[in-house]
Tab-separated table of C-alpha atoms and ligand atoms in Angstrom:
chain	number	residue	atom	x	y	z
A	541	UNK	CA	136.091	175.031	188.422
A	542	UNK	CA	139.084	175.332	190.418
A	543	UNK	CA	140.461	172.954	193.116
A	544	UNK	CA	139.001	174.030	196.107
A	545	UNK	CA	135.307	174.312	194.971
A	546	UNK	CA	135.385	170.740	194.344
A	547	UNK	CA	135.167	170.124	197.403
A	548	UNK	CA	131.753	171.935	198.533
A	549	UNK	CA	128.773	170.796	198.882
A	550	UNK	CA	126.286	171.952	196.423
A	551	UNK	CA	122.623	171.440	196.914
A	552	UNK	CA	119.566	173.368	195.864
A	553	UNK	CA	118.059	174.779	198.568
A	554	UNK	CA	113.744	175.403	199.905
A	555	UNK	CA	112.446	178.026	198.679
A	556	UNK	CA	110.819	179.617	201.606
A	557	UNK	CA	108.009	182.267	200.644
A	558	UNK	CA	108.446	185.962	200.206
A	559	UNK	CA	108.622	188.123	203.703
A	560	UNK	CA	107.420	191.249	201.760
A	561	UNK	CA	107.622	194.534	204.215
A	562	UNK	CA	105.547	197.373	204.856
A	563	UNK	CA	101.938	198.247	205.978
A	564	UNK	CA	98.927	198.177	204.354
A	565	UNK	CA	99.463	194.589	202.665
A	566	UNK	CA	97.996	191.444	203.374
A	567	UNK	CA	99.791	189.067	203.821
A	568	UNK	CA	98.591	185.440	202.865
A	569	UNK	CA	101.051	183.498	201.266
A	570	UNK	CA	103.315	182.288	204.257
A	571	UNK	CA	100.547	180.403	206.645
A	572	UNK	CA	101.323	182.868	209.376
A	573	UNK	CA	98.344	183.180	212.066
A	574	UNK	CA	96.774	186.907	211.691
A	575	UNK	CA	96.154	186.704	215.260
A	576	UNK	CA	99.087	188.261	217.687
A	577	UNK	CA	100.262	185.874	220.249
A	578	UNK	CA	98.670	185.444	223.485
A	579	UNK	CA	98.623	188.413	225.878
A	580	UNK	CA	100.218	185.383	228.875
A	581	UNK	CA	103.360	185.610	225.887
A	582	UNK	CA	104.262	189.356	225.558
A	583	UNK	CA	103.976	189.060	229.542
A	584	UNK	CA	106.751	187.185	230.024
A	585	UNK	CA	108.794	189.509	227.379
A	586	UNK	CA	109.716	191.485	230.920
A	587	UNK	CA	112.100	188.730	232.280
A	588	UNK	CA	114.435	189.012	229.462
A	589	UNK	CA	115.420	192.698	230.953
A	590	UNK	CA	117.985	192.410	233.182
A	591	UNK	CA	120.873	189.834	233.059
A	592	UNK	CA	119.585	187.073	232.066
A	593	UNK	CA	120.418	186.827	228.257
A	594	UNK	CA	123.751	186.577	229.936
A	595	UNK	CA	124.156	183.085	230.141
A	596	UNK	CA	124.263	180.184	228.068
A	597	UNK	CA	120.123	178.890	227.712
A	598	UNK	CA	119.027	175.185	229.301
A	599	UNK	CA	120.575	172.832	227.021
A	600	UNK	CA	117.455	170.466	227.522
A	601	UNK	CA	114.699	173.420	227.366
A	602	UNK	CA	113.503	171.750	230.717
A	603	UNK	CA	110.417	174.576	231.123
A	604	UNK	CA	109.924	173.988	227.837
A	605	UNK	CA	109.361	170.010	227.617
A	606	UNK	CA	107.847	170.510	230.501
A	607	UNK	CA	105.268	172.646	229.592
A	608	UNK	CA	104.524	170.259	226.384
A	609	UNK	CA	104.542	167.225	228.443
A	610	UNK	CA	101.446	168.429	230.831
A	611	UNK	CA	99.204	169.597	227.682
A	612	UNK	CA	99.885	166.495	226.101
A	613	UNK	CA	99.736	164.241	229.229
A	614	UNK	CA	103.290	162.291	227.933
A	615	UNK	CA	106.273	161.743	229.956
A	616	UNK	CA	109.366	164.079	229.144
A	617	UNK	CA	111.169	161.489	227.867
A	618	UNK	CA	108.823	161.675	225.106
A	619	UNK	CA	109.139	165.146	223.819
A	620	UNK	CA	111.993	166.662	221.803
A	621	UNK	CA	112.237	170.300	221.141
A	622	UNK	CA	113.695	172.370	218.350
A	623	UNK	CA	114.323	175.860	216.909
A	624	UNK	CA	110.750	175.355	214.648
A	625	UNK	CA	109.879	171.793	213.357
A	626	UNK	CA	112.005	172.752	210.073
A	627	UNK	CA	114.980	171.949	212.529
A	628	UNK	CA	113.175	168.970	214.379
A	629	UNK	CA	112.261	167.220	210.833
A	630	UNK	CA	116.086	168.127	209.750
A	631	UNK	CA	117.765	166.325	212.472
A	632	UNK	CA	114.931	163.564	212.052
A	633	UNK	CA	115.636	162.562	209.153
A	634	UNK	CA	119.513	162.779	210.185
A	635	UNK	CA	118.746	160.137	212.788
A	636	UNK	CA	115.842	158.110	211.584
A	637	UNK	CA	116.266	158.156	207.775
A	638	UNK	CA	119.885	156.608	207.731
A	639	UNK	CA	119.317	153.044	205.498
A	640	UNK	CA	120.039	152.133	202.004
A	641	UNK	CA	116.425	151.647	201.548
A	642	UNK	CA	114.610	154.460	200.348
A	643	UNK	CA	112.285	156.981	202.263
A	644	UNK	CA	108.762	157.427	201.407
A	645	UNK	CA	106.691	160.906	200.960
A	646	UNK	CA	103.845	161.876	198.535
A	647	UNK	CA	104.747	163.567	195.330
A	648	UNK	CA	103.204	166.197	196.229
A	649	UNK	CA	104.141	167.296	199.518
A	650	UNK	CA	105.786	169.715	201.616
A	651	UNK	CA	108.830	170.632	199.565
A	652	UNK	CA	111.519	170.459	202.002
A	653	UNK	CA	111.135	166.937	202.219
A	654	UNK	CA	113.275	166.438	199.241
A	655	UNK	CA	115.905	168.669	200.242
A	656	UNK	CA	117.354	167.729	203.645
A	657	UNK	CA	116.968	163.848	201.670
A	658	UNK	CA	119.490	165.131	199.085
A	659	UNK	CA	121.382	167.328	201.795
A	660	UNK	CA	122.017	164.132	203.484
A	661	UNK	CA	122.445	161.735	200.656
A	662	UNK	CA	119.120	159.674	202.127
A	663	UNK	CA	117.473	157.944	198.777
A	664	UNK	CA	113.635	158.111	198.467
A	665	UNK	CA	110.906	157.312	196.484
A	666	UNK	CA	107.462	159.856	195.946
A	667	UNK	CA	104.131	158.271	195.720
A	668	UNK	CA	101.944	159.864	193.441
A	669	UNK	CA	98.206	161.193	195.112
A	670	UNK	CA	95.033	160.281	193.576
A	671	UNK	CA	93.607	162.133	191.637
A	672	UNK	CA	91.804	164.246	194.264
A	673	UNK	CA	95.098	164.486	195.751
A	674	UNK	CA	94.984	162.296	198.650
A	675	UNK	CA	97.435	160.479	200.000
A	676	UNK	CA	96.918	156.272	199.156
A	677	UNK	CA	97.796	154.801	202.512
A	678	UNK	CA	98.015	151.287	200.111
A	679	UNK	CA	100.803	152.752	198.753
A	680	UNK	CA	102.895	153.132	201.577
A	681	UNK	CA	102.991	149.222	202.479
A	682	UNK	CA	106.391	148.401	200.880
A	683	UNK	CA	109.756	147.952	201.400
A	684	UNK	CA	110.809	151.589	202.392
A	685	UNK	CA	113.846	153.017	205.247
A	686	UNK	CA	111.175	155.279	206.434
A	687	UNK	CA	108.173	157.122	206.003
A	688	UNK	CA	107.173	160.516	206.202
A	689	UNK	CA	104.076	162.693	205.412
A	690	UNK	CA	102.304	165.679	206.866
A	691	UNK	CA	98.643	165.849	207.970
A	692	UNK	CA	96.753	167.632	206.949
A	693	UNK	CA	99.261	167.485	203.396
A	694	UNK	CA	100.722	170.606	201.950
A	695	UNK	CA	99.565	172.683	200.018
A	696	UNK	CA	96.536	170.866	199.725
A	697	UNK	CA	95.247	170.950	203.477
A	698	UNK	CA	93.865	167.566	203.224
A	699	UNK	CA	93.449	165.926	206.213
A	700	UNK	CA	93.607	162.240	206.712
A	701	UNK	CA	91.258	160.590	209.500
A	702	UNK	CA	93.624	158.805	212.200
A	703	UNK	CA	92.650	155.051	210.932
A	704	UNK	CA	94.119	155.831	207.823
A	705	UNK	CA	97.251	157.234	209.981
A	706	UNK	CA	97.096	154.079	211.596
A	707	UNK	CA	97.206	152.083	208.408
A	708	UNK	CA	100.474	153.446	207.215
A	709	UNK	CA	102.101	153.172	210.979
A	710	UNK	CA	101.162	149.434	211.610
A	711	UNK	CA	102.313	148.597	207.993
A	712	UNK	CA	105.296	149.887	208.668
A	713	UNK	CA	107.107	148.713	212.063
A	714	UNK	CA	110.538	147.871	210.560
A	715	UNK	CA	110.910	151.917	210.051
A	716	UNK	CA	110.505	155.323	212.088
A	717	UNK	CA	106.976	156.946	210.452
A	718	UNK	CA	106.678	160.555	210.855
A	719	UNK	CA	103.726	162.300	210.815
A	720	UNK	CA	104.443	166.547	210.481
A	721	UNK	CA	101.471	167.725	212.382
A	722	UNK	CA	101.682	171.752	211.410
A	723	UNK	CA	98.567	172.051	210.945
A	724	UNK	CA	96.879	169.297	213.046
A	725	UNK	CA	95.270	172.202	215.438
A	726	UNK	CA	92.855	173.273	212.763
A	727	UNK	CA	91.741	169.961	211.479
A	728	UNK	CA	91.019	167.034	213.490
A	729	UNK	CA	92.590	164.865	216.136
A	730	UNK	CA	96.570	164.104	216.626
A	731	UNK	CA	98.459	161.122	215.573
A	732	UNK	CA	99.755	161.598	218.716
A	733	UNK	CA	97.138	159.175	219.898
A	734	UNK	CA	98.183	156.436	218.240
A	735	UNK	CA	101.677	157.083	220.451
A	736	UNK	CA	101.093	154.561	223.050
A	737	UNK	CA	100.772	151.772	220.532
A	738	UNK	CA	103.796	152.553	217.915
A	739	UNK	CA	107.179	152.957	219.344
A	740	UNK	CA	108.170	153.575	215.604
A	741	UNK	CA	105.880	156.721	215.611
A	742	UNK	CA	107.361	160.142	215.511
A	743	UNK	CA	104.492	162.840	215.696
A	744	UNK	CA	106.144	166.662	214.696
A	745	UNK	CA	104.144	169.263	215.669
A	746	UNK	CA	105.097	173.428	215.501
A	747	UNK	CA	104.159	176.650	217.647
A	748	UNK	CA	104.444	178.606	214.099
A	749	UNK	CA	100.735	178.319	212.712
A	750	UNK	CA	98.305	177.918	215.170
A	751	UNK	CA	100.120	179.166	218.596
A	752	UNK	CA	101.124	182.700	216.308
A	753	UNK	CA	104.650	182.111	217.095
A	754	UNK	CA	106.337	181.743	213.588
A	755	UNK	CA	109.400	184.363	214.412
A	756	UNK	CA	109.587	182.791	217.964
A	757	UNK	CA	111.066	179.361	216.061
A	758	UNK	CA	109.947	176.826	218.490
A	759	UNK	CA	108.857	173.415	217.328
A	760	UNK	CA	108.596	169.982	218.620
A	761	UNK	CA	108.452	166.413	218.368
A	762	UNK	CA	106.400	163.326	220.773
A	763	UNK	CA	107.508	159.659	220.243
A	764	UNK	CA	108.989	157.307	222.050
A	765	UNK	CA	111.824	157.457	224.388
A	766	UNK	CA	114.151	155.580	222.334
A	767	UNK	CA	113.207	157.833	219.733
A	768	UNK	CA	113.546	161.246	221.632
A	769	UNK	CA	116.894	159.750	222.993
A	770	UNK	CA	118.313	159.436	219.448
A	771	UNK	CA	117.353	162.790	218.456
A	772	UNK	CA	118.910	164.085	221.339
A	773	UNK	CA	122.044	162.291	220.701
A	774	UNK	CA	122.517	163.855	217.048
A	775	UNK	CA	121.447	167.207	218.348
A	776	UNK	CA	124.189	167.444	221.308
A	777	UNK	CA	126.676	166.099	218.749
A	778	UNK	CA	126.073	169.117	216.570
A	779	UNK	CA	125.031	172.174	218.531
A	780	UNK	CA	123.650	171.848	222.082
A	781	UNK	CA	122.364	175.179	222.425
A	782	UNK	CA	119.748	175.523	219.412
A	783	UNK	CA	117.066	176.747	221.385
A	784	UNK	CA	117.291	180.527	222.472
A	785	UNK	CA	116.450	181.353	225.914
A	786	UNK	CA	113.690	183.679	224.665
A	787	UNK	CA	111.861	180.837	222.717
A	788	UNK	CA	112.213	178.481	225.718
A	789	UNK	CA	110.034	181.020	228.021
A	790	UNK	CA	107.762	182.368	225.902
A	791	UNK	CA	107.153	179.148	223.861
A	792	UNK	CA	105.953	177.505	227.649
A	793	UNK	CA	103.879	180.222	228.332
A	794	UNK	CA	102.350	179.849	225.185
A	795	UNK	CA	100.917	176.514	226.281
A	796	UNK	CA	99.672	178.645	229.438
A	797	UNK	CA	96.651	180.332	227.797
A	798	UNK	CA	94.708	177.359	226.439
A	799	UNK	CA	91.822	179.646	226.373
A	800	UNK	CA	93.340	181.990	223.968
A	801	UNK	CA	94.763	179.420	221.956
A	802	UNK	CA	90.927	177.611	221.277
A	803	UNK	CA	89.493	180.803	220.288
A	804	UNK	CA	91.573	182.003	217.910
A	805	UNK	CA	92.417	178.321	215.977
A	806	UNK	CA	88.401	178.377	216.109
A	807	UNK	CA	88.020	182.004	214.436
A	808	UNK	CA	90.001	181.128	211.585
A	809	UNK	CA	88.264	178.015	211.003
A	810	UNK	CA	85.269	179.994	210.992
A	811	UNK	CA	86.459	182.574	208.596
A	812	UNK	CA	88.266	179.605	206.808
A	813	UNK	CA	84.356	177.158	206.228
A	814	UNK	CA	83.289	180.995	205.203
A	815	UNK	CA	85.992	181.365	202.672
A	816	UNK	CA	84.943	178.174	201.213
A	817	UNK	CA	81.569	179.279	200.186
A	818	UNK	CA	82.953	182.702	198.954
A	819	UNK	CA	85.771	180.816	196.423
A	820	UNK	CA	82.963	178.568	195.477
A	821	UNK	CA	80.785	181.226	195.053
A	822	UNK	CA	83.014	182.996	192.848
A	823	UNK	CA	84.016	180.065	190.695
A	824	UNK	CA	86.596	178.447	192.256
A	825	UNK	CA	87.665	175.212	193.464
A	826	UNK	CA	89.567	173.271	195.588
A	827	UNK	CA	90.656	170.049	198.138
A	828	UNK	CA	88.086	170.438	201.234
A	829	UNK	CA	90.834	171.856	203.000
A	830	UNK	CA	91.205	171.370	206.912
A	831	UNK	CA	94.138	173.741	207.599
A	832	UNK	CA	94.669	177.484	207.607
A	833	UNK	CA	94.914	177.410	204.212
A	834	UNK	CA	93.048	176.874	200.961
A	835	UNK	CA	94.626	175.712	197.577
A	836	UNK	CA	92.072	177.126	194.888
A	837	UNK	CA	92.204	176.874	191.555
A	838	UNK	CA	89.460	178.766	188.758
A	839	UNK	CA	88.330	177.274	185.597
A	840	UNK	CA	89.284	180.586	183.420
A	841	UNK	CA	91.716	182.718	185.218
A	842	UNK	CA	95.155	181.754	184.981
A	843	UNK	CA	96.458	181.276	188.511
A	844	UNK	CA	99.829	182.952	187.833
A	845	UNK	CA	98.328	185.812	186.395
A	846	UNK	CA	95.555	186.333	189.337
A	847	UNK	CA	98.756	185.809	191.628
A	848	UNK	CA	100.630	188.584	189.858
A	849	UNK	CA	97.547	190.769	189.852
A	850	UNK	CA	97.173	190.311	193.586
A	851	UNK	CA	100.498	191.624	193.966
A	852	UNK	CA	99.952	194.497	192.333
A	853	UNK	CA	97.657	195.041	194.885
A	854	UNK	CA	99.893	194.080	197.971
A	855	UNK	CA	97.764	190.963	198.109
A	856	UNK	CA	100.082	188.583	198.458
A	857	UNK	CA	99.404	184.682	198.282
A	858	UNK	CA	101.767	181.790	197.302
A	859	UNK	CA	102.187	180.414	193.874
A	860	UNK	CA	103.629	177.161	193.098
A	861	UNK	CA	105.700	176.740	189.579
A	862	UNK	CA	105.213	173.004	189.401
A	863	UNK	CA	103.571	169.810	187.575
A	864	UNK	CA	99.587	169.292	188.401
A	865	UNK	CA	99.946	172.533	191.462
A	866	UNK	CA	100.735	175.802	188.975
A	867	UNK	CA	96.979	176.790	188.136
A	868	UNK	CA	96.359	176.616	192.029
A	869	UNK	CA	97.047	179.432	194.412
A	870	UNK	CA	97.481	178.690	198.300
A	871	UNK	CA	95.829	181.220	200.216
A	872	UNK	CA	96.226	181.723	203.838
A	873	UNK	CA	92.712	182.217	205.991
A	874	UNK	CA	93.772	185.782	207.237
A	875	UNK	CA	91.121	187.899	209.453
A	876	UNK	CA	87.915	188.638	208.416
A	877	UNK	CA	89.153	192.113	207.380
A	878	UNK	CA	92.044	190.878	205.174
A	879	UNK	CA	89.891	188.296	203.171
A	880	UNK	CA	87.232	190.700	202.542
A	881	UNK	CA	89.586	193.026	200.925
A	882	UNK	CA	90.778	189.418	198.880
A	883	UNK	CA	87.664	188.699	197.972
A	884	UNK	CA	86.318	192.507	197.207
A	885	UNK	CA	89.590	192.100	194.128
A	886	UNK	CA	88.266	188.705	193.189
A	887	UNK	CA	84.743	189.804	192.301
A	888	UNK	CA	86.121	192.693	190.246
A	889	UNK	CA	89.080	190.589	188.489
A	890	UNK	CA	86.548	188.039	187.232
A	891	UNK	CA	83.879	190.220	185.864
A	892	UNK	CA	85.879	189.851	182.884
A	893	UNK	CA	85.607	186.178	182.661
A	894	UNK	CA	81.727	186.666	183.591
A	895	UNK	CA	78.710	186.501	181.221
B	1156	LIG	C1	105.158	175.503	208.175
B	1156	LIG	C2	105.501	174.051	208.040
B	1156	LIG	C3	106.563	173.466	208.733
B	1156	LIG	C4	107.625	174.214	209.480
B	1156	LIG	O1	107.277	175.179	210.289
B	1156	LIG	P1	108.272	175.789	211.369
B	1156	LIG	O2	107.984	177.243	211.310
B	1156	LIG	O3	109.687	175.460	211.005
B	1156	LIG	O4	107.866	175.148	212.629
B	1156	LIG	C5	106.752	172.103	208.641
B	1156	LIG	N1	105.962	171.341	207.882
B	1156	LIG	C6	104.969	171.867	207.173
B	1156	LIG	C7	104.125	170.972	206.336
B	1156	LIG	C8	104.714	173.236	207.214
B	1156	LIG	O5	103.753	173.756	206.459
């Protein structure tokens, strides 16, 4: 090793999922929404003609937090915006997680957790799930310089009813909880009503998964304002221009077409309960899932084979290489169209394992 590389900072990065191109594939292994954007979005696509990429964007993403704070009837001292909640959970856990005592997640978790800990030296501690994989909220009432966890949990989709939430939040006022809320809009209510109560309560939500905005990069973050004003102090000491003008307008007119944004969170739930009965049908099984995904496992096909054999048919679904997870495959709920060409493969893959 010579001198200089001494000096840099090694760490092993996420691994985010393939972004395979090309038509005819389907594409169910990132938790993308299959539904395009709402129409009220692309609309506003015309004001960026002109002049006005010009200039520098709103440091504060005032439309923005705006926007947020009406559908979620908080203040906008309450709401902290960032380029997806990847970035807001980064610079959380630069503000919040900053003790000698060590952070808490599940073992089995969203992956970047563990990451941006080592990327920023924070120690921490996973708690194993039952054996069901849920989340123990029993075991979260401990000596701990922070907490964090998503619901519904990664990859399993399991969603945990808000007195659980609760449980883990009131146990825990010496430290900043965060709850990462991706995929809250498919499952039940928000933690974000428990905000008026906890001042220790950081609630991360994201406009990737169910507002079809993943390449837009706009995510968020409600808590309160001595929370949001910390996060805005780290941000504005490290860049104070994350958020793109482009995300800032089209992310607020998003939150414009409620409408739109109801019915198409409620068709893929629909395809997702009818997905259900198909894996079930066919063998599988899995955590009664309450996000746009479903982690399935089968009692006699290998996963990593099926997910190698779904490639080879430009099916393409997300394996995980890793302890108690690598006979499960996580499956986005795609469109109708797009699981029935899944599950047309499925039937003829297992007729082998049949009879
Ligand atoms: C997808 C996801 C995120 C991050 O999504 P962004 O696109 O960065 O907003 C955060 N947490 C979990 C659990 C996710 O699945």
């Amino acid at each position: 090793m010579r001198r200089w590389e001494e000096a840099i900072r090694c760490v092993t990065p996420y691994e985010p999922g393939e972004q395979p191109k090309g038509e005819d594939l389907v594409k169910l292994n990132t938790n993308e929404n299959p539904y395009p954007p709402s129409p009220a979005v692309i609309a506003r696509l015309e004001e960026l003609k002109g002049g006005i990429l010009r200039k520098y964007p709103d440091p504060a993403s005032a439309e923005l937090v705006k926007a947020l704070g009406e559908r979620y009837g908080l203040g906008e001292d309450r709401i902290f915006v960032g380029v997806g909640s990847d970035d807001v959970l980064a610079l959380s856990f630069l503000t919040f997680f900053n003790s000698q005592r060590p952070v808490l997640f599940p073992d089995i978790t969203y992956s970047f957790y563990k990451v941006w800990a080592e990327l920023f030296g924070v120690p921490y501690v996973t708690l194993a799930l039952d054996g069901e994989f849920g989340i123990r909220p029993e075991d979260y009432q401990r000596e701990n310089g922070g907490v964090i966890f998503p619901n519904p949990n990664a990859p399993t989709g399991l969603y945990m009813p808000l007195d659980e939430v609760e449980r883990i939040v009131a146990g825990n006022q010496d430290s900043v909880v965060i709850v990462d809320e991706a995929y809250v809009d498919f499952a039940g209510p928000s933690a974000a009503a428990l905000l008026g109560k906890y001042e220790n309560l950081l609630v991360v939500q994201t406009f990737s998964k169910s507002r079809s905005l993943a390449g837009l990069r706009v995510g968020f973050a409600m808590g309160s304002p001595r929370l949001i004003k910390a996060l805005n102090d780290v941000k504005y000491s490290f860049n104070s221009y994350t958020m793109n003008l482009p995300a800032q307008i089209l992310g607020a007119a998003s939150l414009g077409d409620e409408a739109y944004f109801q019915e198409t969170v409620d068709r893929i739930k629909e395809t997702r309960e009818r997905a259900k009965e198909r894996f079930r049908g066919l063998g599988f099984s899995f955590p009664d899932s309450q996000a746009n995904f479903l982690f399935v496992t089968h009692p006699r096909a290998e996963a990593k084979e099926l997910f190698e054999a779904l490639k080879r048919e430009r099916i393409y679904v997300r394996y995980f290489h890793a302890p108690r997870l690598d006979n499960y495959l996580r499956v986005t709920i795609g469109t109708d169209g797009e699981m029935e060409k899944l599950f047309e493969f499925l039937e003829r893959y297992l007729e082998k394992y049949s009879g």
